[in-house]
Short mmCIF file of N, CA, C and O in Angstrom, two decimals:
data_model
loop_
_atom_site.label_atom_id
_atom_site.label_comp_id
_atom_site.label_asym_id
_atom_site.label_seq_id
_atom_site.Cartn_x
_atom_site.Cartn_y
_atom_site.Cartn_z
N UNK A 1 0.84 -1.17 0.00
CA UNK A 1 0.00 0.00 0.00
C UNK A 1 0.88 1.23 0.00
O UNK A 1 2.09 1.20 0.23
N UNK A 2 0.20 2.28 -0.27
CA UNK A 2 1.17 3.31 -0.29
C UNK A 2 1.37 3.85 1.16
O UNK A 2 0.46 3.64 1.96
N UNK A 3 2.18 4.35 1.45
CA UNK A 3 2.30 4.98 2.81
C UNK A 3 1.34 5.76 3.67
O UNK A 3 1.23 5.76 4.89
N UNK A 4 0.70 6.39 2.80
CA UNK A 4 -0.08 7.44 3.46
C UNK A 4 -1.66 6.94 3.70
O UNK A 4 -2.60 7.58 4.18
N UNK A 5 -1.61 5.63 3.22
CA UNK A 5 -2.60 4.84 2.81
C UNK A 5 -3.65 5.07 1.79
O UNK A 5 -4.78 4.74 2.15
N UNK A 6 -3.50 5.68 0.33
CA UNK A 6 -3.97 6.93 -0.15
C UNK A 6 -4.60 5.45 -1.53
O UNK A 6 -3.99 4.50 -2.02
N UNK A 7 -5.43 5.74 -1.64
CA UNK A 7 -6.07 5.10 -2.92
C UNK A 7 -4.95 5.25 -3.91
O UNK A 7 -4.15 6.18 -3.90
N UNK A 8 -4.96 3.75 -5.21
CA UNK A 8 -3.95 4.35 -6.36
C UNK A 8 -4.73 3.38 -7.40
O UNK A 8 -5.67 2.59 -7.36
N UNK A 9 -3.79 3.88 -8.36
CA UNK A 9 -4.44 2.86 -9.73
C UNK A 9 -3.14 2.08 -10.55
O UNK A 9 -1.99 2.50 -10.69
N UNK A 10 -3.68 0.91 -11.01
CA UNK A 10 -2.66 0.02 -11.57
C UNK A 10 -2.95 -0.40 -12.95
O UNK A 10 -4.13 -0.54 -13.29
N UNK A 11 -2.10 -0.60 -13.70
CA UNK A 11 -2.28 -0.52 -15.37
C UNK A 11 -3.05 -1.83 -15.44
O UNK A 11 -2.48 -2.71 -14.81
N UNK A 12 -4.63 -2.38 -16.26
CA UNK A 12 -5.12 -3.21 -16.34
C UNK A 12 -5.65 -3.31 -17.75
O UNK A 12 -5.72 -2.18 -18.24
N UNK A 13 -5.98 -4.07 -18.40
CA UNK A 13 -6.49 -4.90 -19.76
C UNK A 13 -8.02 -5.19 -19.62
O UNK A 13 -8.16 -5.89 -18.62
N UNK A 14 -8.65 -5.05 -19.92
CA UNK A 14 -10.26 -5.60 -20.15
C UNK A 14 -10.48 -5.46 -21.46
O UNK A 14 -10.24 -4.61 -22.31
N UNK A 15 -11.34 -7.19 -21.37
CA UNK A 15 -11.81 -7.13 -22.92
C UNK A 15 -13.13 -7.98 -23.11
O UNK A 15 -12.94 -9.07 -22.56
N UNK A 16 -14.52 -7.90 -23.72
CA UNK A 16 -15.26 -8.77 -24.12
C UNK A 16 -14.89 -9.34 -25.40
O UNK A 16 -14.47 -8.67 -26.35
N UNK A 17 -15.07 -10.78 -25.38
CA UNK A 17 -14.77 -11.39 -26.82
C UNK A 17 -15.64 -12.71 -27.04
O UNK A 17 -16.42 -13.18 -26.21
N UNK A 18 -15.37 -13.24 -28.32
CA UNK A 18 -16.55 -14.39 -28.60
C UNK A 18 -15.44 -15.17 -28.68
O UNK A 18 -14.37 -14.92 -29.24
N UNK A 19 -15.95 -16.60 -27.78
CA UNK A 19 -14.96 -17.29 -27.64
C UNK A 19 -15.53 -18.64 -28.89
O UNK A 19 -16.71 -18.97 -28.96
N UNK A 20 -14.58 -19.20 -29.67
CA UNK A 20 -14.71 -20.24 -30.86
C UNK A 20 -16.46 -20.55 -30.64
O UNK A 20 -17.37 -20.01 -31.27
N UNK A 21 -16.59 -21.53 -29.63
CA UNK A 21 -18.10 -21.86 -29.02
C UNK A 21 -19.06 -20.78 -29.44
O UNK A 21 -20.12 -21.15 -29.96
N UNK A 22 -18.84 -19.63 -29.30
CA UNK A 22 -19.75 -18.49 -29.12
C UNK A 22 -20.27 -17.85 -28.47
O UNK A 22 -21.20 -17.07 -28.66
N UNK A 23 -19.37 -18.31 -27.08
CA UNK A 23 -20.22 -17.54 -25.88
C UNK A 23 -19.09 -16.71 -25.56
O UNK A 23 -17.90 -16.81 -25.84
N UNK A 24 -19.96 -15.60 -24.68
CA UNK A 24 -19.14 -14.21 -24.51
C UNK A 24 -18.37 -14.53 -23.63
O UNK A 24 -18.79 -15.09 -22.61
N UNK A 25 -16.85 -14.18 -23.85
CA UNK A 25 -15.81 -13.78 -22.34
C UNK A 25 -15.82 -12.61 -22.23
O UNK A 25 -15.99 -11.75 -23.09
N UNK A 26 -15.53 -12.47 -20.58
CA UNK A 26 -14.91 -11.38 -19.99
C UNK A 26 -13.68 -11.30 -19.76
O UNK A 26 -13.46 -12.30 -19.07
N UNK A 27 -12.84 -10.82 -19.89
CA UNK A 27 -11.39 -11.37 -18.92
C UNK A 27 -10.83 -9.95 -18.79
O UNK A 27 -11.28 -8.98 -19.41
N UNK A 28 -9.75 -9.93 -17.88
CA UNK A 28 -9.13 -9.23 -17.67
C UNK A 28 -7.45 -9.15 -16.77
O UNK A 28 -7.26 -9.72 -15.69
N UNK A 29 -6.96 -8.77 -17.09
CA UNK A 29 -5.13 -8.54 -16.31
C UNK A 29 -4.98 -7.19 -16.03
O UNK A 29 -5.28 -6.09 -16.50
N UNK A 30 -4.31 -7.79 -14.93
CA UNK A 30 -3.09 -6.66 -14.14
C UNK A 30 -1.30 -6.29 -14.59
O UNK A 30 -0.31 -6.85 -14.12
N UNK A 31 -1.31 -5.27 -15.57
CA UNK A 31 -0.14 -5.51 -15.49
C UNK A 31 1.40 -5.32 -14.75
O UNK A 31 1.68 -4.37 -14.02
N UNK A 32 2.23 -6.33 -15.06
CA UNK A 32 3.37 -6.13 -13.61
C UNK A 32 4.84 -5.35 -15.05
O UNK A 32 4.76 -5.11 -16.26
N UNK A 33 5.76 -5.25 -14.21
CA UNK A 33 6.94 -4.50 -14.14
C UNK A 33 8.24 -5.01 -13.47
O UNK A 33 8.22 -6.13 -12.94
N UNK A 34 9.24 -4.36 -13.47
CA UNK A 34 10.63 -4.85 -12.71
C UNK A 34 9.79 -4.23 -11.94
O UNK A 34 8.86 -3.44 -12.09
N UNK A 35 10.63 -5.05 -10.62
CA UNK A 35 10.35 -4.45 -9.27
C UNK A 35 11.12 -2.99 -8.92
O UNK A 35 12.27 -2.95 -9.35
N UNK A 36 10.71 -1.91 -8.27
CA UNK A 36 11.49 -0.90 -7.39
C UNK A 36 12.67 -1.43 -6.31
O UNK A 36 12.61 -2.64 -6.09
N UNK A 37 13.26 -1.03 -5.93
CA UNK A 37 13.92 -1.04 -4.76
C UNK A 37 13.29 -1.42 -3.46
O UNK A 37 14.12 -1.84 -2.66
N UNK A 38 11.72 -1.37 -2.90
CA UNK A 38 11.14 -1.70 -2.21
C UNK A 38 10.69 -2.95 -2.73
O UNK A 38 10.91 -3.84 -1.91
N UNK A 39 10.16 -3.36 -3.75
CA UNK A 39 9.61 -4.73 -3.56
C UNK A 39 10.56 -5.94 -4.58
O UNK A 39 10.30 -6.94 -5.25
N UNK A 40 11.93 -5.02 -4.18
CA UNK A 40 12.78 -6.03 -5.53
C UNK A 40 12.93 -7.18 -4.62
O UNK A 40 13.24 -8.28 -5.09
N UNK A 41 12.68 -6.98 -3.04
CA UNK A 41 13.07 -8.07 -1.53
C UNK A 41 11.88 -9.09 -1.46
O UNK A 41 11.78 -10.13 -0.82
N UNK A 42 10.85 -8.33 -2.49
CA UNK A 42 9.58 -9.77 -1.94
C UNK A 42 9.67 -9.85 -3.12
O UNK A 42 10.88 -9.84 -3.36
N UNK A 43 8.79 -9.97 -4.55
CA UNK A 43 9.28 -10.14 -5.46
C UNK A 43 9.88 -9.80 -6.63
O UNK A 43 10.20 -8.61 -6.67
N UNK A 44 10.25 -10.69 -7.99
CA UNK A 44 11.17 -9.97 -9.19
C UNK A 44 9.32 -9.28 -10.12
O UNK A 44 9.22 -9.32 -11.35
N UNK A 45 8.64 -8.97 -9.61
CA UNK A 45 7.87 -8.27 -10.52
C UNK A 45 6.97 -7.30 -9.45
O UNK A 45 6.85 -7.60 -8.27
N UNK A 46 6.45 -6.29 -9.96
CA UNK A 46 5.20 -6.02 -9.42
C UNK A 46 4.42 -5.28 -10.15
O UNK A 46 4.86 -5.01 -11.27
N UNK A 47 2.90 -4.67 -9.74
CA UNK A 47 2.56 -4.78 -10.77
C UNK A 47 2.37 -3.10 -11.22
O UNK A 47 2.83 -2.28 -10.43
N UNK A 48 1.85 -2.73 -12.16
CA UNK A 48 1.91 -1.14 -12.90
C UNK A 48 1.43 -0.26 -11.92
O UNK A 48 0.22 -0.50 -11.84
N UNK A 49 1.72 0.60 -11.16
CA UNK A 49 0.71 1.63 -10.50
C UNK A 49 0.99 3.06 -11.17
O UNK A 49 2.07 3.54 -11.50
N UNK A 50 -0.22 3.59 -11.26
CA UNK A 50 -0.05 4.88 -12.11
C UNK A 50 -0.20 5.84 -11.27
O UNK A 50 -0.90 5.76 -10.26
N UNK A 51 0.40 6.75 -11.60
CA UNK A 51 0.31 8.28 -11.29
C UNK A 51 -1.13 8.97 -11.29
O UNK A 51 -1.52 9.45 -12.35
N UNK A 52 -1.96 9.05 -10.16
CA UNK A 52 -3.43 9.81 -10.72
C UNK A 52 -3.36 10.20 -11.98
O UNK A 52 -4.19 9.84 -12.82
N UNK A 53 -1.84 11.39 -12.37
CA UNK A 53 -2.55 12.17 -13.10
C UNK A 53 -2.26 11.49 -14.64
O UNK A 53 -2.39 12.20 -15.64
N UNK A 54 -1.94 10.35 -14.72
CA UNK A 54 -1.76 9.25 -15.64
C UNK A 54 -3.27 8.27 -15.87
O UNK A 54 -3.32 7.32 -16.64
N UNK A 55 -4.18 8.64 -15.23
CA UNK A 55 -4.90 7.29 -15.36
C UNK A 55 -6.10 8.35 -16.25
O UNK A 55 -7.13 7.68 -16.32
N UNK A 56 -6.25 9.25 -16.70
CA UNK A 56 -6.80 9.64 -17.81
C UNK A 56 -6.17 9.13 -19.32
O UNK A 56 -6.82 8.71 -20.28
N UNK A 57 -5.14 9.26 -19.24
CA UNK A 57 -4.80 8.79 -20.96
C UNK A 57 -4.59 7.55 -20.16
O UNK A 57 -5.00 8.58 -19.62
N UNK A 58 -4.39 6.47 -19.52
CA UNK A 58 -4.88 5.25 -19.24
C UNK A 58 -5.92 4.50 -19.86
O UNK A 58 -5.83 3.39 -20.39
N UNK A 59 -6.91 5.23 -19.72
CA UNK A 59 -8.32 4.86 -19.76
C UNK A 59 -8.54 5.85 -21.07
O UNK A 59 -9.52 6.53 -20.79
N UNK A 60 -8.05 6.22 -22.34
CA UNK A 60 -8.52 6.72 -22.96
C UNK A 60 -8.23 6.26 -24.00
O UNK A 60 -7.21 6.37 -24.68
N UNK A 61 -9.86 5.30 -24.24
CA UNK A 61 -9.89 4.46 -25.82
C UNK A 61 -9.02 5.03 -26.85
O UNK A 61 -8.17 4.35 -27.43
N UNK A 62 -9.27 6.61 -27.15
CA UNK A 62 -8.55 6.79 -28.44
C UNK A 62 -7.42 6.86 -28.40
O UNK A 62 -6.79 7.15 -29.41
N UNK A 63 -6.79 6.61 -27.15
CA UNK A 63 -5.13 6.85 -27.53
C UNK A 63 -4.69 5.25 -27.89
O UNK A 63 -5.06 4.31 -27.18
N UNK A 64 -4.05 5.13 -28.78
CA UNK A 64 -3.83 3.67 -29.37
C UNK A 64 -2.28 3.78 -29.88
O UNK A 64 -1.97 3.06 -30.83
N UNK A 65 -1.32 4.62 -29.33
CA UNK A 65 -0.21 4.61 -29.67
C UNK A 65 0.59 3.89 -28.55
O UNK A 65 0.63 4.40 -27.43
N UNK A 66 1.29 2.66 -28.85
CA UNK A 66 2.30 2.19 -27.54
C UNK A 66 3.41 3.20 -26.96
O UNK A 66 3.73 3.35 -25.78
N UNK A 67 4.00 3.95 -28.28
CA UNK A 67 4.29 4.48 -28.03
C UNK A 67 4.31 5.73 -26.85
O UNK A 67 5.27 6.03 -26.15
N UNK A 68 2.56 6.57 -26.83
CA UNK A 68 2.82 7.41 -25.85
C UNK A 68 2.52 6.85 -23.93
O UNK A 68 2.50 7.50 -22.89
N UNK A 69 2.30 5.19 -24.27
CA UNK A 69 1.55 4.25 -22.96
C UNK A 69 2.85 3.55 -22.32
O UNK A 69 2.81 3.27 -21.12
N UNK A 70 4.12 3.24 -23.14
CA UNK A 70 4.92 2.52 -22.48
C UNK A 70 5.33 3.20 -22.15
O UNK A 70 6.28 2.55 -21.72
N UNK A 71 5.67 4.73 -21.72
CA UNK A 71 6.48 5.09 -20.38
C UNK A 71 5.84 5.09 -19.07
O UNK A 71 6.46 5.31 -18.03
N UNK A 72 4.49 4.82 -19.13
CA UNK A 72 3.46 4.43 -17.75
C UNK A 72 4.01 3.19 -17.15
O UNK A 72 4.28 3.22 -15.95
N UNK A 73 4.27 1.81 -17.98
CA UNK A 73 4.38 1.15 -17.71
C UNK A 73 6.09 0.51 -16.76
O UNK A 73 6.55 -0.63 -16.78
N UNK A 74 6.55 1.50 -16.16
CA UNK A 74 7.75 1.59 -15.59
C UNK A 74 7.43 1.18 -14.22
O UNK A 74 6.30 1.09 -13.74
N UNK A 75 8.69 0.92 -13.57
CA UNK A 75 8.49 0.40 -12.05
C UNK A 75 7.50 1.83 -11.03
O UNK A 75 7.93 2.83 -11.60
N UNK A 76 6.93 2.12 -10.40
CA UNK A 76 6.64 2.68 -9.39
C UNK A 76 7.68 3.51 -8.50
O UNK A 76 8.33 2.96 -7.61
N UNK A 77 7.80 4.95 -8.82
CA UNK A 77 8.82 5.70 -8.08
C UNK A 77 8.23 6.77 -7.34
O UNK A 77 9.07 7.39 -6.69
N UNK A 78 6.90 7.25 -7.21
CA UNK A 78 6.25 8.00 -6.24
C UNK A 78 5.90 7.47 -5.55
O UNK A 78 5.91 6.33 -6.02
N UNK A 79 5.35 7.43 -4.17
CA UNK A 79 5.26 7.36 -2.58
C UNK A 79 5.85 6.52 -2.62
O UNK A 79 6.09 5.96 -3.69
N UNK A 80 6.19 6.19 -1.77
CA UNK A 80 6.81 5.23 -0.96
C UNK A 80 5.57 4.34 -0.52
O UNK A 80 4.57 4.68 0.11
N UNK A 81 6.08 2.56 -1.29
CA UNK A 81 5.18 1.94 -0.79
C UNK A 81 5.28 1.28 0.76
O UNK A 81 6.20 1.56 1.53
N UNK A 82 4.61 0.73 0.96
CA UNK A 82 4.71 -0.30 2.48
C UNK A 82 4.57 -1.63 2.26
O UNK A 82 3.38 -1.84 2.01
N UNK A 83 5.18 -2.60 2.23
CA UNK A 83 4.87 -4.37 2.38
C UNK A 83 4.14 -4.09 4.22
O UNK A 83 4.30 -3.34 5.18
N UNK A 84 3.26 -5.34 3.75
CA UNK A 84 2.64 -5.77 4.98
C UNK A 84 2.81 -7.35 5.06
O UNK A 84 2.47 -7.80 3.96
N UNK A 85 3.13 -8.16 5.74
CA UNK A 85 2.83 -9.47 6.16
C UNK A 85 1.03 -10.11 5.71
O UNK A 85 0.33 -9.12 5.46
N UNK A 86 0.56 -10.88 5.63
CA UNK A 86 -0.08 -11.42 5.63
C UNK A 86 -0.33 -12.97 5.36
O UNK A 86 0.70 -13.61 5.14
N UNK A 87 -1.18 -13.49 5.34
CA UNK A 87 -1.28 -14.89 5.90
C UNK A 87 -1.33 -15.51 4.66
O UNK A 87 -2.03 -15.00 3.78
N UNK A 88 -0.36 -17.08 4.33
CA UNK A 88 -0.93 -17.79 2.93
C UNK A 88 -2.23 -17.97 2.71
O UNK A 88 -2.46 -18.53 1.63
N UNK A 89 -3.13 -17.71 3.33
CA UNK A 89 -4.76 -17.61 3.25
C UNK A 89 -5.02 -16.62 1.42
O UNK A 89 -5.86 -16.85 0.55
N UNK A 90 -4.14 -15.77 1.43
CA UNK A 90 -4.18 -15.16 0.33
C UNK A 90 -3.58 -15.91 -1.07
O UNK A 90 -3.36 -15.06 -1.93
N UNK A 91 -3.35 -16.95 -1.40
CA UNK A 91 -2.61 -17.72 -1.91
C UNK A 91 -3.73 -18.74 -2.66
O UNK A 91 -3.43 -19.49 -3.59
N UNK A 92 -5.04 -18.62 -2.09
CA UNK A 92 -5.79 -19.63 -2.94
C UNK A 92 -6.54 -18.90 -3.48
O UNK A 92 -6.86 -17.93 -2.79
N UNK A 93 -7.24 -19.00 -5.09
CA UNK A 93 -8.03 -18.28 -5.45
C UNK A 93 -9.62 -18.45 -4.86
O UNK A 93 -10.66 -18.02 -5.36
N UNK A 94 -9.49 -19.02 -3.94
CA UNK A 94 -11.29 -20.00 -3.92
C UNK A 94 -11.06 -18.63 -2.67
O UNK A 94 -12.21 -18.20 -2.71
N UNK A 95 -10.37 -17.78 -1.70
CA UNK A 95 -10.65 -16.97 -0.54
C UNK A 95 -10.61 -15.80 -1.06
O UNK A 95 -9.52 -15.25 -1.23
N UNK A 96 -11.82 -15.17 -1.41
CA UNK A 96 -12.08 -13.83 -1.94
C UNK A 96 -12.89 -12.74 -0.37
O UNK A 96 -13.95 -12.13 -0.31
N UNK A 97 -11.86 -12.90 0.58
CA UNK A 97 -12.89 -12.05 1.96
C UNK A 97 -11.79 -11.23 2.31
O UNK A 97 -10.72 -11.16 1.72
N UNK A 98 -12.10 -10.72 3.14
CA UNK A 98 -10.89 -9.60 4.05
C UNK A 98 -9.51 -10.40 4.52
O UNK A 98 -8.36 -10.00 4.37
N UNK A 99 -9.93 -11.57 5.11
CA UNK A 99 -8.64 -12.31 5.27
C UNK A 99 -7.50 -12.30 4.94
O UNK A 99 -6.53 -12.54 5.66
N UNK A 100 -7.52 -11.93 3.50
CA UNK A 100 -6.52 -11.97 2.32
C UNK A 100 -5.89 -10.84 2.61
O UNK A 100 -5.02 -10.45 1.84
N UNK A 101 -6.22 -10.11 3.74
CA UNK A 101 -5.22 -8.82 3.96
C UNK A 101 -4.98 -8.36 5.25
O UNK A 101 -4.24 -7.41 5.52
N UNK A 102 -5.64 -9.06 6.10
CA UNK A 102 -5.59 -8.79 7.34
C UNK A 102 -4.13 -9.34 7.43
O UNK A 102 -3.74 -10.45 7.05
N UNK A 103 -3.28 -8.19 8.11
CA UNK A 103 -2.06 -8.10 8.99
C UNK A 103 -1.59 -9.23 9.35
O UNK A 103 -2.67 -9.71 9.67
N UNK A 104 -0.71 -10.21 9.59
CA UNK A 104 -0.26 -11.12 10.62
C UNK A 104 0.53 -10.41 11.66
O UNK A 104 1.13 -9.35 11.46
N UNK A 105 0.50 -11.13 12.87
CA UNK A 105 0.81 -10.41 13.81
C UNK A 105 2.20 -11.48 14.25
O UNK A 105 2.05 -12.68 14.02
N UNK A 106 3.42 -11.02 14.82
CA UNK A 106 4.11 -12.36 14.93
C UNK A 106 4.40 -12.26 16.67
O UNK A 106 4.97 -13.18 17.26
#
């Protein structure tokens, strides 16, 4: 999380499509990055977080140049994030509750 505990946004993919069969998908990704200096210790990726004032041309269908989108896609160098501990409870996809973030305490 970020330090100040401040809401942020992270570079993501959404798409509807017709799958061979014919029925509609949804899907969607998160995309990751080299790690910063803070999370190069937990892991070798993490994932895109944008700059507020980045998540307008983010989200803006008509821009379709990679060009002006891949410098978003760089490691995270504003605030300072925080690692927190938490429990392998977060590790299965079937536990979608608060659990998955509640603190461990040691």
């Amino acid at each position: 999380q970020l330090a100040r505990g401040d809401v942020f946004g992270m570079a993501g993919l959404y798409e509807k499509w017709q799958a061979p069969a014919g029925e509609s998908v949804e899907s969607c990704t998160i995309l990751t990055t080299t790690p910063n200096r803070e999370m190069a210790a937990i892991h070798d990726r993490m994932p895109v977080i944008l700059a507020p004032e980045d998540w307008s041309m983010w989200l803006d269908p008509g821009i379709q140049s990679p060009d002006l989108l891949m410098p978003l896609l760089a490691p995270w160098e504003g605030e300072k994030l925080v690692a927190q501990r938490v429990s392998k409870h977060v590790n299965s996809p079937r536990h979608d509750d608060p659990d998955c973030t509640t603190p461990m305490t040691e």
